[in-house]
Tab-separated table of N, CA and C in Angstrom:
chain	number	residue	atom	x	y	z
N	1	MET	N	27.990	-20.751	27.308
N	1	MET	CA	28.347	-21.673	25.971
N	1	MET	C	29.568	-22.445	26.776
N	2	LEU	N	29.599	-23.632	26.119
N	2	LEU	CA	30.577	-24.456	26.713
N	2	LEU	C	32.246	-24.223	25.962
N	3	ALA	N	33.126	-24.300	26.462
N	3	ALA	CA	34.312	-24.120	26.050
N	3	ALA	C	34.705	-25.084	24.899
N	4	GLY	N	34.468	-26.139	25.209
N	4	GLY	CA	34.822	-27.129	24.002
N	4	GLY	C	33.768	-26.990	22.996
N	5	ALA	N	32.497	-26.589	22.956
N	5	ALA	CA	31.811	-26.273	21.904
N	5	ALA	C	32.139	-25.030	20.984
N	6	SER	N	32.554	-24.069	21.832
N	6	SER	CA	32.930	-22.710	21.304
N	6	SER	C	34.277	-23.050	20.300
N	7	GLN	N	35.169	-24.050	20.931
N	7	GLN	CA	36.538	-24.318	19.948
N	7	GLN	C	36.124	-25.034	19.145
N	8	GLU	N	35.051	-26.133	18.950
N	8	GLU	CA	34.492	-26.746	17.823
N	8	GLU	C	34.245	-25.818	16.785
N	9	ALA	N	33.330	-25.014	17.235
N	9	ALA	CA	32.494	-23.866	16.342
N	9	ALA	C	33.763	-23.068	15.604
N	10	ARG	N	34.630	-22.671	16.463
N	10	ARG	CA	35.743	-21.969	15.830
N	10	ARG	C	36.458	-23.008	14.872
N	11	ARG	N	36.766	-23.989	15.199
N	11	ARG	CA	37.594	-25.024	14.248
N	11	ARG	C	36.770	-25.084	12.945
N	12	ARG	N	35.386	-25.336	12.913
N	12	ARG	CA	34.639	-25.373	11.887
N	12	ARG	C	34.578	-24.288	11.081
N	13	ARG	N	34.460	-23.268	11.510
N	13	ARG	CA	34.388	-21.923	10.759
N	13	ARG	C	35.624	-21.736	10.294
N	14	HIS	N	36.728	-22.000	10.716
N	14	HIS	CA	38.074	-21.952	10.232
N	14	HIS	C	38.153	-22.911	9.142
N	15	ALA	N	38.043	-24.248	9.447
N	15	ALA	CA	38.145	-25.200	8.098
N	15	ALA	C	37.280	-24.786	7.114
N	16	ALA	N	36.255	-24.299	7.230
N	16	ALA	CA	35.174	-23.828	6.257
N	16	ALA	C	35.879	-22.646	5.304
N	17	ALA	N	36.358	-21.638	6.064
N	17	ALA	CA	36.949	-20.673	5.486
N	17	ALA	C	38.323	-20.714	4.674
N	18	GLY	N	38.654	-21.779	4.948
N	18	GLY	CA	40.095	-22.344	4.061
N	18	GLY	C	41.357	-21.785	5.028
N	19	ALA	N	42.196	-21.421	4.240
N	19	ALA	CA	43.373	-20.876	4.860
N	19	ALA	C	43.274	-19.657	5.697
N	20	GLY	N	42.576	-18.720	5.176
N	20	GLY	CA	42.533	-17.213	5.926
N	20	GLY	C	41.059	-17.190	6.306
N	21	ALA	N	40.983	-16.785	7.153
N	21	ALA	CA	39.680	-16.638	7.834
N	21	ALA	C	39.075	-15.201	7.365
N	22	ARG	N	37.835	-14.978	6.990
N	22	ARG	CA	37.438	-13.891	6.470
N	22	ARG	C	36.179	-13.249	7.305
N	23	SER	N	35.797	-11.877	7.194
N	23	SER	CA	34.495	-11.326	7.937
N	23	SER	C	33.389	-11.884	7.070
N	24	VAL	N	32.501	-11.990	7.818
N	24	VAL	CA	31.131	-12.370	7.183
N	24	VAL	C	30.731	-11.377	6.139
N	25	ARG	N	30.935	-10.057	6.455
N	25	ARG	CA	30.594	-9.224	5.413
N	25	ARG	C	31.287	-9.108	4.258
N	26	ASP	N	32.534	-9.750	4.384
N	26	ASP	CA	33.351	-9.927	2.945
N	26	ASP	C	32.706	-10.712	2.006
N	27	PRO	N	32.530	-10.328	0.596
N	27	PRO	CA	31.839	-11.146	-0.277
N	27	PRO	C	32.571	-12.572	-0.474
N	28	LEU	N	33.913	-12.432	-0.325
N	28	LEU	CA	34.568	-13.726	-0.514
N	28	LEU	C	34.294	-14.685	0.405
N	29	ALA	N	33.857	-14.382	1.634
N	29	ALA	CA	33.583	-15.243	2.722
N	29	ALA	C	32.029	-15.913	2.552
N	30	LEU	N	31.492	-15.570	1.567
N	30	LEU	CA	30.149	-16.300	1.221
N	30	LEU	C	30.281	-17.650	1.015
N	31	PRO	N	31.098	-18.444	0.379
N	31	PRO	CA	31.179	-19.621	0.078
N	31	PRO	C	31.418	-20.491	1.335
N	32	ALA	N	32.240	-19.796	2.287
N	32	ALA	CA	32.533	-20.355	3.627
N	32	ALA	C	31.118	-20.036	4.460
N	33	LEU	N	30.563	-19.190	4.280
N	33	LEU	CA	29.468	-18.823	5.211
N	33	LEU	C	28.244	-19.964	4.808
N	34	ARG	N	28.058	-20.131	3.354
N	34	ARG	CA	27.202	-21.152	2.774
N	34	ARG	C	27.767	-22.563	3.512
N	35	SER	N	28.834	-22.943	3.579
N	35	SER	CA	29.397	-24.181	3.819
N	35	SER	C	28.847	-24.379	5.398
N	36	LEU	N	28.930	-23.209	6.334
N	36	LEU	CA	28.766	-23.375	7.578
N	36	LEU	C	27.245	-23.488	7.712
N	37	GLN	N	26.371	-22.704	7.073
N	37	GLN	CA	25.106	-22.915	6.748
N	37	GLN	C	24.759	-24.357	6.479
N	38	CYS	N	25.190	-25.054	5.669
N	38	CYS	CA	24.979	-26.643	5.477
N	38	CYS	C	25.592	-27.269	6.396
N	39	GLN	N	26.554	-27.287	7.304
N	39	GLN	CA	26.684	-27.962	8.408
N	39	GLN	C	25.784	-27.553	9.616
N	40	ALA	N	25.531	-26.403	9.656
N	40	ALA	CA	24.600	-26.019	10.663
N	40	ALA	C	23.230	-26.812	10.525
N	41	GLN	N	22.706	-27.046	9.389
N	41	GLN	CA	21.665	-27.775	9.085
N	41	GLN	C	21.806	-29.272	9.549
N	42	GLN	N	22.818	-29.503	9.573
N	42	GLN	CA	23.108	-31.109	10.002
N	42	GLN	C	23.428	-31.358	11.368
N	43	THR	N	23.634	-30.299	12.249
N	43	THR	CA	23.939	-30.297	13.603
N	43	THR	C	22.698	-29.931	14.446
N	44	PRO	N	22.890	-30.455	15.982
N	44	PRO	CA	21.598	-30.135	16.427
N	44	PRO	C	21.346	-28.658	16.707
N	45	HIS	N	20.274	-28.485	17.261
N	45	HIS	CA	19.707	-26.940	17.308
N	45	HIS	C	20.808	-25.998	18.167
N	46	ARG	N	21.238	-26.682	19.286
N	46	ARG	CA	22.033	-25.925	20.131
N	46	ARG	C	23.186	-25.517	19.423
N	47	ALA	N	24.077	-26.455	18.625
N	47	ALA	CA	25.227	-26.089	17.965
N	47	ALA	C	24.948	-24.811	16.981
N	48	ARG	N	23.783	-24.984	16.265
N	48	ARG	CA	23.191	-23.934	15.191
N	48	ARG	C	23.357	-22.518	16.098
N	49	LEU	N	22.606	-22.748	17.214
N	49	LEU	CA	22.437	-21.436	17.892
N	49	LEU	C	23.760	-20.755	18.543
N	50	GLU	N	24.581	-21.503	18.843
N	50	GLU	CA	26.090	-21.023	19.415
N	50	GLU	C	26.858	-20.686	18.140
N	51	ALA	N	26.759	-21.227	16.978
N	51	ALA	CA	27.466	-20.880	15.823
N	51	ALA	C	26.826	-19.436	15.591
N	52	ALA	N	25.593	-19.294	15.453
N	52	ALA	CA	25.088	-17.876	15.255
N	52	ALA	C	25.450	-16.825	16.274
N	53	GLN	N	25.409	-16.872	17.517
N	53	GLN	CA	25.848	-16.204	18.488
N	53	GLN	C	27.072	-15.963	18.410
N	54	GLN	N	28.275	-16.877	18.034
N	54	GLN	CA	29.561	-16.553	17.692
N	54	GLN	C	29.760	-15.583	16.528
N	55	ILE	N	29.178	-16.016	15.538
N	55	ILE	CA	29.041	-15.020	14.399
N	55	ILE	C	28.754	-13.605	14.745
N	56	ASN	N	27.629	-13.645	15.287
N	56	ASN	CA	26.944	-12.353	15.733
N	56	ASN	C	27.993	-11.495	16.632
N	57	SER	N	28.428	-12.073	17.836
N	57	SER	CA	29.609	-11.379	18.401
N	57	SER	C	30.823	-10.992	17.935
N	58	GLU	N	30.933	-11.688	16.793
N	58	GLU	CA	32.281	-11.293	16.074
N	58	GLU	C	32.041	-10.055	14.876
N	59	THR	N	30.859	-9.916	14.536
N	59	THR	CA	30.609	-8.982	13.542
N	59	THR	C	29.697	-7.773	14.115
N	60	ALA	N	28.937	-7.865	15.571
N	60	ALA	CA	28.108	-6.760	15.642
N	60	ALA	C	28.521	-6.152	17.027
N	61	SER	N	29.881	-6.057	17.246
N	61	SER	CA	30.160	-5.383	18.434
N	61	SER	C	31.515	-4.413	17.992
N	62	ILE	N	31.450	-3.366	18.641
N	62	ILE	CA	32.720	-2.237	18.588
N	62	ILE	C	33.240	-1.951	19.835
N	63	GLN	N	34.393	-1.542	20.056
N	63	GLN	CA	35.056	-1.305	21.157
N	63	GLN	C	35.179	0.445	21.242
N	64	LEU	N	34.666	1.057	22.349
N	64	LEU	CA	34.851	2.197	22.423
N	64	LEU	C	35.704	2.545	23.716
N	65	SER	N	36.484	3.682	23.311
N	65	SER	CA	37.321	4.217	24.543
N	65	SER	C	36.510	4.784	25.725
N	66	ALA	N	36.884	4.977	26.879
N	66	ALA	CA	36.086	5.545	27.752
N	66	ALA	C	35.345	6.997	27.612
N	67	ALA	N	36.344	7.885	26.905
N	67	ALA	CA	35.697	9.077	26.357
N	67	ALA	C	34.647	8.962	25.212
N	68	ASP	N	34.903	8.059	24.329
N	68	ASP	CA	33.916	7.832	23.343
N	68	ASP	C	32.618	7.301	24.087
N	69	GLN	N	32.797	6.594	25.106
N	69	GLN	CA	31.502	6.089	25.653
N	69	GLN	C	30.811	7.304	26.218
N	70	LEU	N	31.584	7.937	26.881
N	70	LEU	CA	30.888	9.135	27.521
N	70	LEU	C	30.228	10.183	26.486
N	71	ALA	N	30.798	10.253	25.352
N	71	ALA	CA	30.463	11.312	24.215
N	71	ALA	C	29.025	10.538	23.838
N	72	LEU	N	29.025	9.118	23.587
N	72	LEU	CA	27.936	8.618	22.905
N	72	LEU	C	26.828	8.738	23.949
N	73	VAL	N	26.864	8.565	25.203
N	73	VAL	CA	26.091	8.633	26.214
N	73	VAL	C	25.358	9.974	26.445
N	74	GLU	N	26.296	11.057	26.355
N	74	GLU	CA	25.791	12.358	26.350
N	74	GLU	C	24.971	12.649	25.099
N	75	ALA	N	25.482	12.399	23.954
N	75	ALA	CA	24.393	12.551	22.921
N	75	ALA	C	23.368	11.756	22.814
N	76	ILE	N	23.116	10.664	23.377
N	76	ILE	CA	21.963	10.068	23.358
N	76	ILE	C	21.020	10.860	24.503
N	77	MET	N	21.475	10.947	25.511
N	77	MET	CA	20.868	11.426	26.693
N	77	MET	C	20.471	13.007	26.241
N	78	ASN	N	21.286	13.681	25.819
N	78	ASN	CA	21.252	15.223	25.585
N	78	ASN	C	21.199	15.582	23.965
N	79	PRO	N	20.457	15.126	23.133
N	79	PRO	CA	20.656	15.313	21.727
N	79	PRO	C	20.632	16.880	21.351
N	80	PRO	N	21.432	17.375	20.513
N	80	PRO	CA	21.317	18.831	20.278
N	80	PRO	C	20.004	18.987	19.226
N	81	GLU	N	19.676	20.143	19.487
N	81	GLU	CA	18.542	20.654	18.753
N	81	GLU	C	18.739	20.480	17.084
N	82	PRO	N	17.901	20.213	16.435
N	82	PRO	CA	18.094	19.990	14.842
N	82	PRO	C	18.506	21.330	13.977
N	83	ASN	N	19.367	21.529	13.337
N	83	ASN	CA	19.725	22.661	12.635
N	83	ASN	C	18.758	22.801	11.374
N	84	GLU	N	18.929	23.816	10.469
N	84	GLU	CA	18.205	24.274	9.599
N	84	GLU	C	18.354	23.031	8.542
N	85	ALA	N	19.461	22.572	8.176
N	85	ALA	CA	19.946	21.697	7.262
N	85	ALA	C	18.927	20.453	7.634
N	86	LEU	N	18.984	19.792	8.537
N	86	LEU	CA	18.466	18.674	9.214
N	86	LEU	C	17.034	18.738	9.299
N	87	ARG	N	16.550	19.957	9.466
N	87	ARG	CA	14.855	20.285	9.320
N	87	ARG	C	14.409	20.281	7.774
N	88	LYS	N	15.175	20.850	7.003
N	88	LYS	CA	15.020	20.582	5.578
N	88	LYS	C	14.969	19.093	4.993
N	89	ALA	N	16.158	18.317	5.513
N	89	ALA	CA	16.398	16.909	5.020
N	89	ALA	C	15.236	16.168	5.486
N	90	ALA	N	14.466	16.510	6.793
N	90	ALA	CA	13.282	15.725	7.575
N	90	ALA	C	12.011	15.977	6.560
N	91	ASP	N	11.852	17.511	6.171
N	91	ASP	CA	10.799	17.790	5.450
N	91	ASP	C	10.808	17.260	4.270
N	92	ALA	N	12.004	17.077	3.308
N	92	ALA	CA	11.923	16.613	2.150
N	92	ALA	C	11.737	14.911	2.472
N	93	TYR	N	12.236	14.419	3.294
N	93	TYR	CA	11.909	12.825	3.581
N	93	TYR	C	10.210	12.641	3.819
N	94	LYS	N	9.786	13.630	4.638
N	94	LYS	CA	8.337	13.324	4.890
N	94	LYS	C	7.586	13.509	3.716
N	95	GLY	N	8.211	14.334	2.618
N	95	GLY	CA	7.430	14.622	1.488
N	95	GLY	C	7.395	13.403	0.725
N	96	LEU	N	8.672	12.728	0.530
N	96	LEU	CA	8.858	11.490	-0.283
N	96	LEU	C	8.071	10.224	0.489
N	97	VAL	N	7.872	10.231	1.645
N	97	VAL	CA	7.266	9.234	2.202
N	97	VAL	C	5.637	9.303	1.832
N	98	ILE	N	5.356	10.471	1.901
N	98	ILE	CA	3.858	10.878	1.845
N	98	ILE	C	3.473	10.753	0.335
N	99	GLU	N	4.402	10.970	-0.625
N	99	GLU	CA	3.932	10.955	-2.070
N	99	GLU	C	4.032	9.317	-2.420
N	100	SER	N	4.875	8.474	-1.654
N	100	SER	CA	4.998	7.257	-2.198
N	100	SER	C	3.977	6.260	-1.513
N	101	ARG	N	2.827	6.620	-0.807
N	101	ARG	CA	1.843	6.223	-0.362
N	101	ARG	C	0.653	6.066	-1.030
């Protein structure tokens, strides 16, 4: 992504959001998001793509400490055996899914 394009996209988002920038998940940010969508319809494909990537990178990432990263990898690579409560919940879910078909 070009630095100038990134700064321009950031400026547009800030201007659309008004005085205070808000998260896309914030219901008060919906008017600003709609404004961005309207602007995106009027800009070239590349600018829309960069704006979407910027919004995604701001809302879909988390920061983990080194210890948390190790714990996450350990849980994924070596998940614990399901306990009785989880087995019962899975059976109940399967029953609901089968009944809904």
